């Protein structure tokens, strides 16, 4: 199986040159293979966002190496990273991060702006992905004219339009109601099952996590437990995740 991402000994210290540096990540190793669907959970402040940011070029680690698609991104210049990001990664955020002054269509096209595609090809790509996500009727609307669920679908379309090697999603359902959250996760699962899209996601919701194939727990900047879905039903996997989370909270009361 092809390796999409390999993180080795990844560290992040905030305020490195201050009197009180804070070590948010204490040396994490992670390999993501093609078609993985990995979910990261952990208490608030445990380093989940820091971890996915430093392994996906949004932020730089202060130690360790990150290789994506065979390329070491730890040594790249800002300019190289900018291009690399657009060509290889798709990002989905809790607050959607759509640009309010652009239509849904223009928002979805943003990652193609550095490509050499013609205007016609870009329109075709945008329409194809929008159709797949059931938002082709919204292409000429502005984000503020769309519901939360529709905005998140637009953000997912934007993340997918380049057919990236990896989709990185930090609390993608954090601003959605339960029904929309499940719809978005069913979509993730479908993209993973049917199109082989590789997904790395952070959530604090066990139900949302139960759509993944592998679960990693982060605590105090270190990877603790790993749970795999394997042949379990989603319900069995969900109970295992709930159980791991409750062990976690029981420790807090000892
Ligand atoms: P999580 O996503 O798991 O809630 P974060 O990765 O956001 O956690 O944060 C991990 C730790 O690093 C927290 O203690 C947080 O206060 C600290 N931290 C996060 N970002 C910064 C920053 N820019 N500067 C200093 N400390 C930070
Ligand atoms: Mg976070």
mmCIF file of C-alpha atoms and ligand atoms in Angstrom:
data_model
loop_
_atom_site.group_PDB
_atom_site.id
_atom_site.type_symbol
_atom_site.label_atom_id
_atom_site.label_comp_id
_atom_site.label_asym_id
_atom_site.label_seq_id
_atom_site.Cartn_x
_atom_site.Cartn_y
_atom_site.Cartn_z
ATOM 1 C CA UNK A 1 0.000 0.000 0.000
ATOM 2 C CA UNK A 2 1.237 3.484 -0.817
ATOM 3 C CA UNK A 3 2.353 5.652 2.046
ATOM 4 C CA UNK A 4 0.671 9.058 1.947
ATOM 5 C CA UNK A 5 2.296 10.616 4.987
ATOM 6 C CA UNK A 6 5.032 9.654 7.386
ATOM 7 C CA UNK A 7 5.670 11.702 10.516
ATOM 8 C CA UNK A 8 8.702 10.769 12.596
ATOM 9 C CA UNK A 9 9.462 12.126 16.051
ATOM 10 C CA UNK A 10 7.348 15.202 15.495
ATOM 11 C CA UNK A 11 7.750 17.849 18.193
ATOM 12 C CA UNK A 12 6.259 21.275 18.671
ATOM 13 C CA UNK A 13 7.434 23.673 21.300
ATOM 14 C CA UNK A 14 5.585 26.987 21.496
ATOM 15 C CA UNK A 15 7.571 29.997 22.650
ATOM 16 C CA UNK A 16 10.822 28.192 21.902
ATOM 17 C CA UNK A 17 12.988 31.237 22.584
ATOM 18 C CA UNK A 18 11.005 32.583 25.510
ATOM 19 C CA UNK A 19 11.485 32.052 29.242
ATOM 20 C CA UNK A 20 8.596 29.603 29.366
ATOM 21 C CA UNK A 21 8.646 27.350 26.325
ATOM 22 C CA UNK A 22 5.723 24.923 26.165
ATOM 23 C CA UNK A 23 6.168 21.491 24.631
ATOM 24 C CA UNK A 24 2.811 20.778 22.973
ATOM 25 C CA UNK A 25 4.015 17.688 21.040
ATOM 26 C CA UNK A 26 6.591 15.362 22.530
ATOM 27 C CA UNK A 27 7.771 13.263 19.590
ATOM 28 C CA UNK A 28 4.932 11.647 17.656
ATOM 29 C CA UNK A 29 5.289 8.994 14.950
ATOM 30 C CA UNK A 30 2.459 8.373 12.508
ATOM 31 C CA UNK A 31 2.185 6.681 9.144
ATOM 32 C CA UNK A 32 -0.868 7.297 6.998
ATOM 33 C CA UNK A 33 -1.428 4.861 4.122
ATOM 34 C CA UNK A 34 -3.523 5.401 1.051
ATOM 35 C CA UNK A 35 -7.239 4.948 1.778
ATOM 36 C CA UNK A 36 -6.806 5.278 5.557
ATOM 37 C CA UNK A 37 -9.545 7.063 7.490
ATOM 38 C CA UNK A 38 -7.905 8.088 10.757
ATOM 39 C CA UNK A 39 -9.581 9.949 13.572
ATOM 40 C CA UNK A 40 -7.748 11.728 16.367
ATOM 41 C CA UNK A 41 -9.365 12.244 19.759
ATOM 42 C CA UNK A 42 -8.077 13.571 23.059
ATOM 43 C CA UNK A 43 -8.920 16.045 25.815
ATOM 44 C CA UNK A 44 -9.115 19.742 25.029
ATOM 45 C CA UNK A 45 -5.578 21.161 24.895
ATOM 46 C CA UNK A 46 -3.948 17.750 24.363
ATOM 47 C CA UNK A 47 -2.359 18.844 21.076
ATOM 48 C CA UNK A 48 -4.782 17.525 18.429
ATOM 49 C CA UNK A 49 -4.916 20.700 16.349
ATOM 50 C CA UNK A 50 -1.211 21.354 16.820
ATOM 51 C CA UNK A 51 -0.459 17.854 15.610
ATOM 52 C CA UNK A 52 -2.572 17.934 12.481
ATOM 53 C CA UNK A 53 -1.367 21.459 11.688
ATOM 54 C CA UNK A 54 2.321 20.576 11.904
ATOM 55 C CA UNK A 55 1.980 17.394 9.867
ATOM 56 C CA UNK A 56 -0.064 19.081 7.142
ATOM 57 C CA UNK A 57 2.187 22.128 6.457
ATOM 58 C CA UNK A 58 -0.122 24.646 8.154
ATOM 59 C CA UNK A 59 2.456 25.088 10.905
ATOM 60 C CA UNK A 60 6.048 23.899 11.165
ATOM 61 C CA UNK A 61 7.268 21.371 13.709
ATOM 62 C CA UNK A 62 10.204 22.305 15.934
ATOM 63 C CA UNK A 63 11.580 18.754 15.713
ATOM 64 C CA UNK A 64 11.172 15.591 13.660
ATOM 65 C CA UNK A 65 10.371 15.032 10.007
ATOM 66 C CA UNK A 66 7.254 14.957 7.888
ATOM 67 C CA UNK A 67 7.191 13.298 4.477
ATOM 68 C CA UNK A 68 4.082 13.629 2.310
ATOM 69 C CA UNK A 69 3.800 11.692 -0.947
ATOM 70 C CA UNK A 70 7.518 10.914 -0.760
ATOM 71 C CA UNK A 71 8.524 14.579 -0.364
ATOM 72 C CA UNK A 72 10.072 15.907 2.831
ATOM 73 C CA UNK A 73 8.042 19.009 3.653
ATOM 74 C CA UNK A 74 10.074 19.926 6.730
ATOM 75 C CA UNK A 75 12.757 21.649 4.663
ATOM 76 C CA UNK A 76 10.564 23.424 2.146
ATOM 77 C CA UNK A 77 10.516 27.204 1.787
ATOM 78 C CA UNK A 78 7.271 29.134 2.325
ATOM 79 C CA UNK A 79 6.841 29.454 -1.417
ATOM 80 C CA UNK A 80 7.380 25.745 -2.089
ATOM 81 C CA UNK A 81 4.960 24.909 0.716
ATOM 82 C CA UNK A 82 2.270 27.207 -0.672
ATOM 83 C CA UNK A 83 2.252 25.343 -3.972
ATOM 84 C CA UNK A 84 2.714 21.926 -2.368
ATOM 85 C CA UNK A 85 -0.324 22.524 -0.152
ATOM 86 C CA UNK A 86 -2.598 23.387 -3.073
ATOM 87 C CA UNK A 87 -1.436 20.423 -5.108
ATOM 88 C CA UNK A 88 -1.411 17.706 -2.458
ATOM 89 C CA UNK A 89 -3.681 18.515 0.478
ATOM 90 C CA UNK A 90 -7.311 19.407 1.105
ATOM 91 C CA UNK A 91 -8.363 21.193 4.298
ATOM 92 C CA UNK A 92 -11.718 21.283 6.055
ATOM 93 C CA UNK A 93 -12.166 23.456 9.137
ATOM 94 C CA UNK A 94 -14.775 23.760 11.855
ATOM 95 C CA UNK A 95 -15.848 27.242 10.722
ATOM 96 C CA UNK A 96 -15.783 26.325 7.004
ATOM 97 C CA UNK A 97 -13.359 29.186 6.121
ATOM 98 C CA UNK A 98 -15.171 30.142 2.942
ATOM 99 C CA UNK A 99 -14.432 33.571 1.478
ATOM 100 C CA UNK A 100 -17.578 35.694 1.900
ATOM 101 C CA UNK A 101 -16.981 37.878 -1.156
ATOM 102 C CA UNK A 102 -16.709 34.884 -3.508
ATOM 103 C CA UNK A 103 -19.544 32.690 -4.793
ATOM 104 C CA UNK A 104 -19.628 29.014 -3.832
ATOM 105 C CA UNK A 105 -18.280 28.209 -7.297
ATOM 106 C CA UNK A 106 -15.369 30.667 -6.907
ATOM 107 C CA UNK A 107 -14.651 29.339 -3.406
ATOM 108 C CA UNK A 108 -14.442 25.757 -4.656
ATOM 109 C CA UNK A 109 -12.092 26.888 -7.442
ATOM 110 C CA UNK A 110 -9.573 28.553 -5.094
ATOM 111 C CA UNK A 111 -7.137 25.559 -4.889
ATOM 112 C CA UNK A 112 -7.045 25.463 -8.699
ATOM 113 C CA UNK A 113 -5.830 29.059 -8.942
ATOM 114 C CA UNK A 114 -2.167 27.993 -8.970
ATOM 115 C CA UNK A 115 -2.766 25.177 -11.462
ATOM 116 C CA UNK A 116 -2.208 25.515 -15.191
ATOM 117 C CA UNK A 117 -5.773 24.577 -16.000
ATOM 118 C CA UNK A 118 -7.854 26.655 -18.427
ATOM 119 C CA UNK A 119 -10.939 28.517 -17.215
ATOM 120 C CA UNK A 120 -13.098 25.933 -18.978
ATOM 121 C CA UNK A 121 -11.337 23.010 -17.267
ATOM 122 C CA UNK A 122 -11.667 24.726 -13.891
ATOM 123 C CA UNK A 123 -15.416 25.218 -14.415
ATOM 124 C CA UNK A 124 -15.763 21.550 -15.376
ATOM 125 C CA UNK A 125 -13.848 20.365 -12.293
ATOM 126 C CA UNK A 126 -15.886 22.623 -9.989
ATOM 127 C CA UNK A 127 -19.190 21.462 -11.492
ATOM 128 C CA UNK A 128 -18.209 17.792 -11.242
ATOM 129 C CA UNK A 129 -17.282 17.958 -7.559
ATOM 130 C CA UNK A 130 -20.304 20.140 -6.719
ATOM 131 C CA UNK A 131 -22.589 17.615 -8.396
ATOM 132 C CA UNK A 132 -21.001 14.795 -6.426
ATOM 133 C CA UNK A 133 -21.720 16.641 -3.172
ATOM 134 C CA UNK A 134 -25.240 17.653 -4.188
ATOM 135 C CA UNK A 135 -24.565 21.401 -4.168
ATOM 136 C CA UNK A 136 -24.535 22.125 -7.912
ATOM 137 C CA UNK A 137 -27.678 24.241 -7.485
ATOM 138 C CA UNK A 138 -25.782 26.537 -5.086
ATOM 139 C CA UNK A 139 -22.786 27.398 -7.264
ATOM 140 C CA UNK A 140 -23.866 31.001 -7.939
ATOM 141 C CA UNK A 141 -24.872 31.745 -4.367
ATOM 142 C CA UNK A 142 -22.699 33.405 -1.730
ATOM 143 C CA UNK A 143 -21.779 31.584 1.506
ATOM 144 C CA UNK A 144 -24.119 33.764 3.609
ATOM 145 C CA UNK A 145 -27.042 32.607 1.462
ATOM 146 C CA UNK A 146 -26.317 28.956 2.358
ATOM 147 C CA UNK A 147 -27.041 26.876 5.477
ATOM 148 C CA UNK A 148 -24.270 25.510 7.717
ATOM 149 C CA UNK A 149 -24.528 22.034 6.182
ATOM 150 C CA UNK A 150 -24.393 23.505 2.667
ATOM 151 C CA UNK A 151 -21.364 25.642 3.556
ATOM 152 C CA UNK A 152 -19.528 22.632 4.930
ATOM 153 C CA UNK A 153 -20.330 20.713 1.745
ATOM 154 C CA UNK A 154 -18.883 23.613 -0.249
ATOM 155 C CA UNK A 155 -15.750 23.506 1.928
ATOM 156 C CA UNK A 156 -15.482 19.767 1.301
ATOM 157 C CA UNK A 157 -15.892 20.351 -2.437
ATOM 158 C CA UNK A 158 -13.050 22.892 -2.240
ATOM 159 C CA UNK A 159 -10.912 20.357 -0.379
ATOM 160 C CA UNK A 160 -11.599 17.673 -2.986
ATOM 161 C CA UNK A 161 -11.402 19.676 -6.212
ATOM 162 C CA UNK A 162 -7.680 19.020 -6.661
ATOM 163 C CA UNK A 163 -7.984 15.305 -5.915
ATOM 164 C CA UNK A 164 -5.500 15.732 -3.066
ATOM 165 C CA UNK A 165 -3.456 12.909 -1.565
ATOM 166 C CA UNK A 166 -4.870 13.642 1.884
ATOM 167 C CA UNK A 167 -7.897 15.392 3.368
ATOM 168 C CA UNK A 168 -7.237 17.017 6.746
ATOM 169 C CA UNK A 169 -10.313 17.945 8.791
ATOM 170 C CA UNK A 170 -10.167 19.612 12.229
ATOM 171 C CA UNK A 171 -13.532 19.258 14.024
ATOM 172 C CA UNK A 172 -15.397 19.393 10.691
ATOM 173 C CA UNK A 173 -18.783 19.024 12.379
ATOM 174 C CA UNK A 174 -18.060 21.356 15.307
ATOM 175 C CA UNK A 175 -20.511 23.967 13.994
ATOM 176 C CA UNK A 176 -23.181 21.626 12.672
ATOM 177 C CA UNK A 177 -26.273 20.099 14.249
ATOM 178 C CA UNK A 178 -26.418 16.363 14.756
ATOM 179 C CA UNK A 179 -28.314 15.551 11.562
ATOM 180 C CA UNK A 180 -25.937 17.558 9.359
ATOM 181 C CA UNK A 181 -22.928 16.126 11.211
ATOM 182 C CA UNK A 182 -23.966 12.578 10.409
ATOM 183 C CA UNK A 183 -24.673 13.505 6.813
ATOM 184 C CA UNK A 184 -21.179 14.972 6.454
ATOM 185 C CA UNK A 185 -19.621 11.860 8.013
ATOM 186 C CA UNK A 186 -21.626 9.533 5.769
ATOM 187 C CA UNK A 187 -20.190 11.553 2.915
ATOM 188 C CA UNK A 188 -16.625 11.164 4.272
ATOM 189 C CA UNK A 189 -17.200 7.434 4.580
ATOM 190 C CA UNK A 190 -18.528 7.212 1.039
ATOM 191 C CA UNK A 191 -15.548 9.171 -0.320
ATOM 192 C CA UNK A 192 -13.218 6.855 1.604
ATOM 193 C CA UNK A 193 -14.992 3.619 0.603
ATOM 194 C CA UNK A 194 -15.831 4.370 -2.992
ATOM 195 C CA UNK A 195 -13.226 6.861 -4.195
ATOM 196 C CA UNK A 196 -10.288 5.819 -2.016
ATOM 197 C CA UNK A 197 -9.936 9.312 -0.487
ATOM 198 C CA UNK A 198 -7.498 9.314 2.463
ATOM 199 C CA UNK A 199 -8.793 11.195 5.499
ATOM 200 C CA UNK A 200 -7.274 12.483 8.746
ATOM 201 C CA UNK A 201 -9.873 13.984 11.064
ATOM 202 C CA UNK A 202 -10.051 15.414 14.571
ATOM 203 C CA UNK A 203 -13.245 15.248 16.618
ATOM 204 C CA UNK A 204 -14.266 15.143 20.274
ATOM 205 C CA UNK A 205 -17.501 13.307 19.447
ATOM 206 C CA UNK A 206 -17.371 9.489 19.752
ATOM 207 C CA UNK A 207 -20.325 9.087 17.408
ATOM 208 C CA UNK A 208 -18.522 11.076 14.703
ATOM 209 C CA UNK A 209 -15.305 9.142 15.378
ATOM 210 C CA UNK A 210 -17.127 5.840 14.807
ATOM 211 C CA UNK A 211 -17.221 6.514 11.060
ATOM 212 C CA UNK A 212 -13.413 6.227 10.877
ATOM 213 C CA UNK A 213 -11.334 3.079 10.391
ATOM 214 C CA UNK A 214 -8.674 3.846 12.975
ATOM 215 C CA UNK A 215 -8.660 5.955 16.090
ATOM 216 C CA UNK A 216 -5.691 7.583 17.798
ATOM 217 C CA UNK A 217 -5.779 9.129 21.251
ATOM 218 C CA UNK A 218 -3.524 12.049 22.056
ATOM 219 C CA UNK A 219 -2.828 13.032 25.635
ATOM 220 C CA UNK A 220 -0.409 15.729 26.771
ATOM 221 C CA UNK A 221 1.247 15.815 23.372
ATOM 222 C CA UNK A 222 1.803 12.070 23.094
ATOM 223 C CA UNK A 223 -0.010 9.294 21.263
ATOM 224 C CA UNK A 224 -1.583 6.974 23.797
ATOM 225 C CA UNK A 225 -4.070 4.413 22.537
ATOM 226 C CA UNK A 226 -4.854 3.183 19.028
ATOM 227 C CA UNK A 227 -8.129 1.435 18.219
ATOM 228 C CA UNK A 228 -8.955 -0.113 14.857
ATOM 229 C CA UNK A 229 -12.413 -0.772 13.494
ATOM 230 C CA UNK A 230 -11.379 -3.884 11.515
ATOM 231 C CA UNK A 231 -14.457 -6.115 11.102
ATOM 232 C CA UNK A 232 -16.444 -4.587 13.936
ATOM 233 C CA UNK A 233 -19.818 -3.036 13.253
ATOM 234 C CA UNK A 234 -19.971 0.726 13.612
ATOM 235 C CA UNK A 235 -21.973 0.220 16.824
ATOM 236 C CA UNK A 236 -19.345 -2.105 18.369
ATOM 237 C CA UNK A 237 -16.583 0.272 17.344
ATOM 238 C CA UNK A 238 -18.537 3.201 18.788
ATOM 239 C CA UNK A 239 -18.854 1.455 22.176
ATOM 240 C CA UNK A 240 -15.149 0.744 22.177
ATOM 241 C CA UNK A 241 -14.446 4.427 21.529
ATOM 242 C CA UNK A 242 -16.860 5.509 24.281
ATOM 243 C CA UNK A 243 -15.157 3.070 26.624
ATOM 244 C CA UNK A 244 -11.679 4.416 25.845
ATOM 245 C CA UNK A 245 -12.947 7.969 26.384
ATOM 246 C CA UNK A 246 -14.517 7.087 29.720
ATOM 247 C CA UNK A 247 -11.289 5.430 30.929
ATOM 248 C CA UNK A 248 -9.633 8.693 29.996
ATOM 249 C CA UNK A 249 -12.064 10.730 32.093
ATOM 250 C CA UNK A 250 -11.964 8.266 35.002
ATOM 251 C CA UNK A 251 -8.229 8.869 35.274
ATOM 252 C CA UNK A 252 -8.954 12.548 35.867
ATOM 253 C CA UNK A 253 -10.809 11.672 39.079
ATOM 254 C CA UNK A 254 -8.100 9.493 40.577
HETATM 255 P P1 LIG B 1 -6.397 20.662 21.079
HETATM 256 O O1 LIG B 1 -6.624 20.882 19.618
HETATM 257 O O2 LIG B 1 -6.155 19.229 21.432
HETATM 258 O O3 LIG B 1 -7.477 21.247 21.934
HETATM 259 P P2 LIG B 1 -4.108 22.431 20.731
HETATM 260 O O4 LIG B 1 -3.262 21.694 19.764
HETATM 261 O O5 LIG B 1 -4.908 23.568 20.206
HETATM 262 O O6 LIG B 1 -5.037 21.393 21.514
HETATM 263 O O7 LIG B 1 -3.185 22.973 21.911
HETATM 264 C C1 LIG B 1 -2.261 22.137 22.609
HETATM 265 C C2 LIG B 1 -1.571 22.964 23.670
HETATM 266 O O8 LIG B 1 -0.720 23.917 23.061
HETATM 267 C C3 LIG B 1 -2.509 23.734 24.585
HETATM 268 O O9 LIG B 1 -1.992 23.723 25.897
HETATM 269 C C4 LIG B 1 -2.503 25.144 24.009
HETATM 270 O O10 LIG B 1 -2.733 26.085 25.012
HETATM 271 C C5 LIG B 1 -1.078 25.241 23.463
HETATM 272 N N1 LIG B 1 -1.013 26.115 22.282
HETATM 273 C C6 LIG B 1 -1.715 25.963 21.126
HETATM 274 N N2 LIG B 1 -1.401 26.920 20.241
HETATM 275 C C7 LIG B 1 -0.496 27.726 20.858
HETATM 276 C C8 LIG B 1 0.233 28.908 20.452
HETATM 277 N N3 LIG B 1 0.065 29.435 19.252
HETATM 278 N N4 LIG B 1 1.078 29.438 21.349
HETATM 279 C C9 LIG B 1 1.264 28.887 22.586
HETATM 280 N N5 LIG B 1 0.624 27.781 23.020
HETATM 281 C C10 LIG B 1 -0.246 27.203 22.171
HETATM 282 MG MG1 LIG B 2 -8.232 21.819 18.521
#
